[in-house]
Amino acid sequence: MALEAQTSAADGSQRVFGRLTQPVDACEGAVLTLWTHGLSPDSALTPAPSNKLTVLAGDGPGPEPLAQTSDGKCKVMTFKDTAGGSSTDFTLGHEWVFTGEGLFDQQHVPQGYWYGTDAYITVDGNEAGLTVEHSEDGTVATVIENGDVPPGTYQNVPFSYPVRRGSETETLTLTIPTLHVA
């Protein structure tokens, strides 16, 4: 497994991200063991086994991202309205969540990765700003405050999430199939 440190916390702990270096067969009850020195590099290696895991796909690249940056370091894998759990019907005013990899804010972005700030939707040619909160580990982004849009039901609404890295900017665009505004 290839591991990469994601963030470093004030207490010295780190979150790591890993990918299997080769395909494995689908199975149930797999255990992933990470060997660690703990908080001291002078300590002996100690195993830290996971709970039992289910490997769903033994080969293949896995699911395709809904949107990603040109280098693939920022990926949106899921997008849904949390109140109804729907990825097709969204209501303005509900929290919306998108998950993936590399969804960092400016405060927690590792060197070489992209960071996002806020997002926006475009309804009838007008942009409405959306406030986004990011998890520290860059795996979850939550839309917590919605912009001002006239009441109605809208189809195929573009959701835009601009990301930055140094002087570079890219925009990840998703489509909200149905948007309800009360």
mmCIF file of C-alpha atoms in Angstrom, residues 5-160:
data_model
loop_
_atom_site.group_PDB
_atom_site.id
_atom_site.type_symbol
_atom_site.label_atom_id
_atom_site.label_comp_id
_atom_site.label_asym_id
_atom_site.label_seq_id
_atom_site.Cartn_x
_atom_site.Cartn_y
_atom_site.Cartn_z
ATOM 1 C CA ALA A 5 0.494 11.992 5.091
ATOM 2 C CA GLN A 6 -2.535 14.277 4.717
ATOM 3 C CA THR A 7 -2.518 16.650 7.679
ATOM 4 C CA SER A 8 -0.648 17.149 10.899
ATOM 5 C CA ALA A 9 -2.558 17.948 14.078
ATOM 6 C CA ALA A 10 -1.335 20.058 16.992
ATOM 7 C CA ASP A 11 -0.970 16.908 19.134
ATOM 8 C CA GLY A 12 1.494 15.358 16.667
ATOM 9 C CA SER A 13 -0.952 12.897 15.140
ATOM 10 C CA GLN A 14 -1.282 12.554 11.372
ATOM 11 C CA ARG A 15 -3.990 11.290 9.067
ATOM 12 C CA VAL A 16 -2.724 9.135 6.241
ATOM 13 C CA PHE A 17 -4.268 8.325 2.880
ATOM 14 C CA GLY A 18 -3.426 5.114 1.089
ATOM 15 C CA ARG A 19 -4.093 3.238 -2.112
ATOM 16 C CA LEU A 20 -3.474 -0.425 -2.757
ATOM 17 C CA THR A 21 -0.566 -0.794 -5.153
ATOM 18 C CA GLN A 22 -2.135 -3.802 -6.856
ATOM 19 C CA PRO A 23 -5.639 -5.252 -7.295
ATOM 20 C CA VAL A 24 -7.006 -7.652 -4.679
ATOM 21 C CA ASP A 25 -9.873 -10.104 -4.852
ATOM 22 C CA ALA A 26 -13.245 -9.129 -3.416
ATOM 23 C CA CYS A 27 -13.679 -10.546 0.091
ATOM 24 C CA GLU A 28 -15.289 -10.105 3.499
ATOM 25 C CA GLY A 29 -13.488 -9.869 6.827
ATOM 26 C CA ALA A 30 -10.278 -8.325 5.523
ATOM 27 C CA VAL A 31 -8.153 -6.507 8.081
ATOM 28 C CA LEU A 32 -5.780 -3.694 7.176
ATOM 29 C CA THR A 33 -2.877 -3.329 9.606
ATOM 30 C CA LEU A 34 -0.837 -0.149 9.807
ATOM 31 C CA TRP A 35 2.472 -0.448 11.655
ATOM 32 C CA THR A 36 3.378 2.709 13.564
ATOM 33 C CA HIS A 37 6.004 4.079 15.892
ATOM 34 C CA GLY A 38 3.251 6.047 17.625
ATOM 35 C CA LEU A 39 4.246 9.547 18.699
ATOM 36 C CA SER A 40 7.943 8.730 19.024
ATOM 37 C CA PRO A 41 10.127 7.644 16.093
ATOM 38 C CA ASP A 42 12.354 5.884 18.653
ATOM 39 C CA SER A 43 9.528 3.583 19.817
ATOM 40 C CA ALA A 44 9.190 0.028 18.535
ATOM 41 C CA LEU A 45 6.762 -0.573 15.673
ATOM 42 C CA THR A 46 3.294 -1.461 16.943
ATOM 43 C CA PRO A 47 0.464 -2.886 14.811
ATOM 44 C CA ALA A 48 -2.777 -0.882 14.528
ATOM 45 C CA PRO A 49 -5.305 -3.229 12.862
ATOM 46 C CA SER A 50 -8.546 -1.954 11.373
ATOM 47 C CA ASN A 51 -11.960 -3.381 12.093
ATOM 48 C CA LYS A 52 -13.045 -6.102 9.658
ATOM 49 C CA LEU A 53 -13.479 -4.674 6.164
ATOM 50 C CA THR A 54 -15.406 -5.744 3.091
ATOM 51 C CA VAL A 55 -13.563 -5.370 -0.203
ATOM 52 C CA LEU A 56 -16.291 -4.764 -2.798
ATOM 53 C CA ALA A 57 -14.278 -4.703 -5.989
ATOM 54 C CA GLY A 58 -11.178 -6.744 -6.468
ATOM 55 C CA ASP A 59 -10.038 -5.200 -9.720
ATOM 56 C CA GLY A 60 -10.649 -2.154 -11.822
ATOM 57 C CA PRO A 61 -10.127 1.505 -11.142
ATOM 58 C CA GLY A 62 -13.217 2.022 -8.966
ATOM 59 C CA PRO A 63 -15.990 4.579 -9.391
ATOM 60 C CA GLU A 64 -15.447 7.578 -11.635
ATOM 61 C CA PRO A 65 -15.463 11.032 -10.001
ATOM 62 C CA LEU A 66 -18.414 13.321 -10.720
ATOM 63 C CA ALA A 67 -15.880 16.113 -11.246
ATOM 64 C CA GLN A 68 -12.136 16.515 -10.724
ATOM 65 C CA THR A 69 -9.249 18.877 -11.341
ATOM 66 C CA SER A 70 -7.043 18.353 -14.377
ATOM 67 C CA ASP A 71 -4.410 16.572 -12.243
ATOM 68 C CA GLY A 72 -6.978 14.498 -10.256
ATOM 69 C CA LYS A 73 -5.828 15.814 -6.856
ATOM 70 C CA CYS A 74 -9.285 17.256 -6.094
ATOM 71 C CA LYS A 75 -12.201 14.888 -6.794
ATOM 72 C CA VAL A 76 -15.918 15.001 -6.078
ATOM 73 C CA MET A 77 -17.242 11.450 -5.777
ATOM 74 C CA THR A 78 -20.750 12.019 -4.329
ATOM 75 C CA PHE A 79 -23.130 14.971 -4.099
ATOM 76 C CA LYS A 80 -26.480 14.948 -2.268
ATOM 77 C CA ASP A 81 -29.094 16.909 -0.347
ATOM 78 C CA THR A 82 -28.653 15.635 3.208
ATOM 79 C CA ALA A 83 -32.268 16.190 4.339
ATOM 80 C CA GLY A 84 -33.697 13.759 1.829
ATOM 81 C CA GLY A 85 -30.526 11.853 1.045
ATOM 82 C CA SER A 86 -31.186 12.483 -2.632
ATOM 83 C CA SER A 87 -28.637 13.051 -5.373
ATOM 84 C CA THR A 88 -31.351 14.111 -7.833
ATOM 85 C CA ASP A 89 -33.694 16.406 -5.854
ATOM 86 C CA PHE A 90 -32.123 19.310 -3.956
ATOM 87 C CA THR A 91 -33.910 21.952 -1.888
ATOM 88 C CA LEU A 92 -32.364 25.375 -1.391
ATOM 89 C CA GLY A 93 -31.984 25.887 2.364
ATOM 90 C CA HIS A 94 -31.077 22.247 3.116
ATOM 91 C CA GLU A 95 -27.478 21.254 3.761
ATOM 92 C CA TRP A 96 -25.850 19.713 0.713
ATOM 93 C CA VAL A 97 -22.779 17.508 1.010
ATOM 94 C CA PHE A 98 -20.173 16.510 -1.495
ATOM 95 C CA THR A 99 -17.519 13.937 -0.678
ATOM 96 C CA GLY A 100 -14.298 12.903 -2.324
ATOM 97 C CA GLU A 101 -10.587 13.559 -2.100
ATOM 98 C CA GLY A 102 -8.652 16.806 -1.853
ATOM 99 C CA LEU A 103 -11.654 18.933 -0.784
ATOM 100 C CA PHE A 104 -9.535 21.179 1.430
ATOM 101 C CA ASP A 105 -10.052 24.733 2.620
ATOM 102 C CA GLN A 106 -7.173 27.212 2.554
ATOM 103 C CA GLN A 107 -6.334 26.620 6.228
ATOM 104 C CA HIS A 108 -5.825 22.828 5.913
ATOM 105 C CA VAL A 109 -4.519 22.366 2.366
ATOM 106 C CA PRO A 110 -1.318 20.291 2.071
ATOM 107 C CA GLN A 111 1.439 21.587 -0.197
ATOM 108 C CA GLY A 112 0.681 20.968 -3.879
ATOM 109 C CA TYR A 113 -3.073 20.434 -3.390
ATOM 110 C CA TRP A 114 -6.043 22.589 -4.373
ATOM 111 C CA TYR A 115 -8.295 24.414 -1.935
ATOM 112 C CA GLY A 116 -11.871 25.574 -2.297
ATOM 113 C CA THR A 117 -13.653 28.486 -0.713
ATOM 114 C CA ASP A 118 -17.309 28.879 -1.550
ATOM 115 C CA ALA A 119 -19.465 27.654 -4.418
ATOM 116 C CA TYR A 120 -22.325 29.009 -6.505
ATOM 117 C CA ILE A 121 -25.305 27.881 -8.552
ATOM 118 C CA THR A 122 -26.501 29.472 -11.745
ATOM 119 C CA VAL A 123 -30.274 29.842 -12.095
ATOM 120 C CA ASP A 124 -31.781 31.562 -15.141
ATOM 121 C CA GLY A 125 -28.408 33.161 -15.902
ATOM 122 C CA ASN A 126 -27.958 34.567 -12.378
ATOM 123 C CA GLU A 127 -25.332 33.336 -9.910
ATOM 124 C CA ALA A 128 -26.285 32.688 -6.286
ATOM 125 C CA GLY A 129 -23.411 32.289 -3.814
ATOM 126 C CA LEU A 130 -23.197 29.310 -1.451
ATOM 127 C CA THR A 131 -21.111 29.040 1.730
ATOM 128 C CA VAL A 132 -19.080 25.833 2.022
ATOM 129 C CA GLU A 133 -17.433 24.280 5.102
ATOM 130 C CA HIS A 134 -14.657 21.726 4.596
ATOM 131 C CA SER A 135 -13.529 18.835 6.790
ATOM 132 C CA GLU A 136 -9.898 19.071 7.907
ATOM 133 C CA ASP A 137 -9.019 15.821 6.126
ATOM 134 C CA GLY A 138 -10.332 17.050 2.764
ATOM 135 C CA THR A 139 -12.936 14.324 2.299
ATOM 136 C CA VAL A 140 -16.197 16.215 2.954
ATOM 137 C CA ALA A 141 -17.490 19.641 1.961
ATOM 138 C CA THR A 142 -20.854 20.872 3.230
ATOM 139 C CA VAL A 143 -22.921 23.679 1.720
ATOM 140 C CA ILE A 144 -24.322 25.365 4.834
ATOM 141 C CA GLU A 145 -25.769 28.619 3.551
ATOM 142 C CA ASN A 146 -27.682 29.082 0.347
ATOM 143 C CA GLY A 147 -27.934 32.070 -1.952
ATOM 144 C CA ASP A 148 -31.003 34.047 -2.967
ATOM 145 C CA VAL A 149 -32.996 32.421 -5.795
ATOM 146 C CA PRO A 150 -36.612 33.193 -6.822
ATOM 147 C CA PRO A 151 -39.149 30.517 -5.748
ATOM 148 C CA GLY A 152 -39.770 27.709 -8.209
ATOM 149 C CA THR A 153 -38.535 24.369 -9.446
ATOM 150 C CA TYR A 154 -35.513 24.411 -11.740
ATOM 151 C CA GLN A 155 -34.029 21.645 -13.877
ATOM 152 C CA ASN A 156 -30.349 20.911 -14.608
ATOM 153 C CA VAL A 157 -28.901 23.677 -12.442
ATOM 154 C CA PRO A 158 -25.098 24.089 -12.680
ATOM 155 C CA PHE A 159 -23.315 23.865 -9.315
ATOM 156 C CA SER A 160 -19.827 25.386 -9.520
#
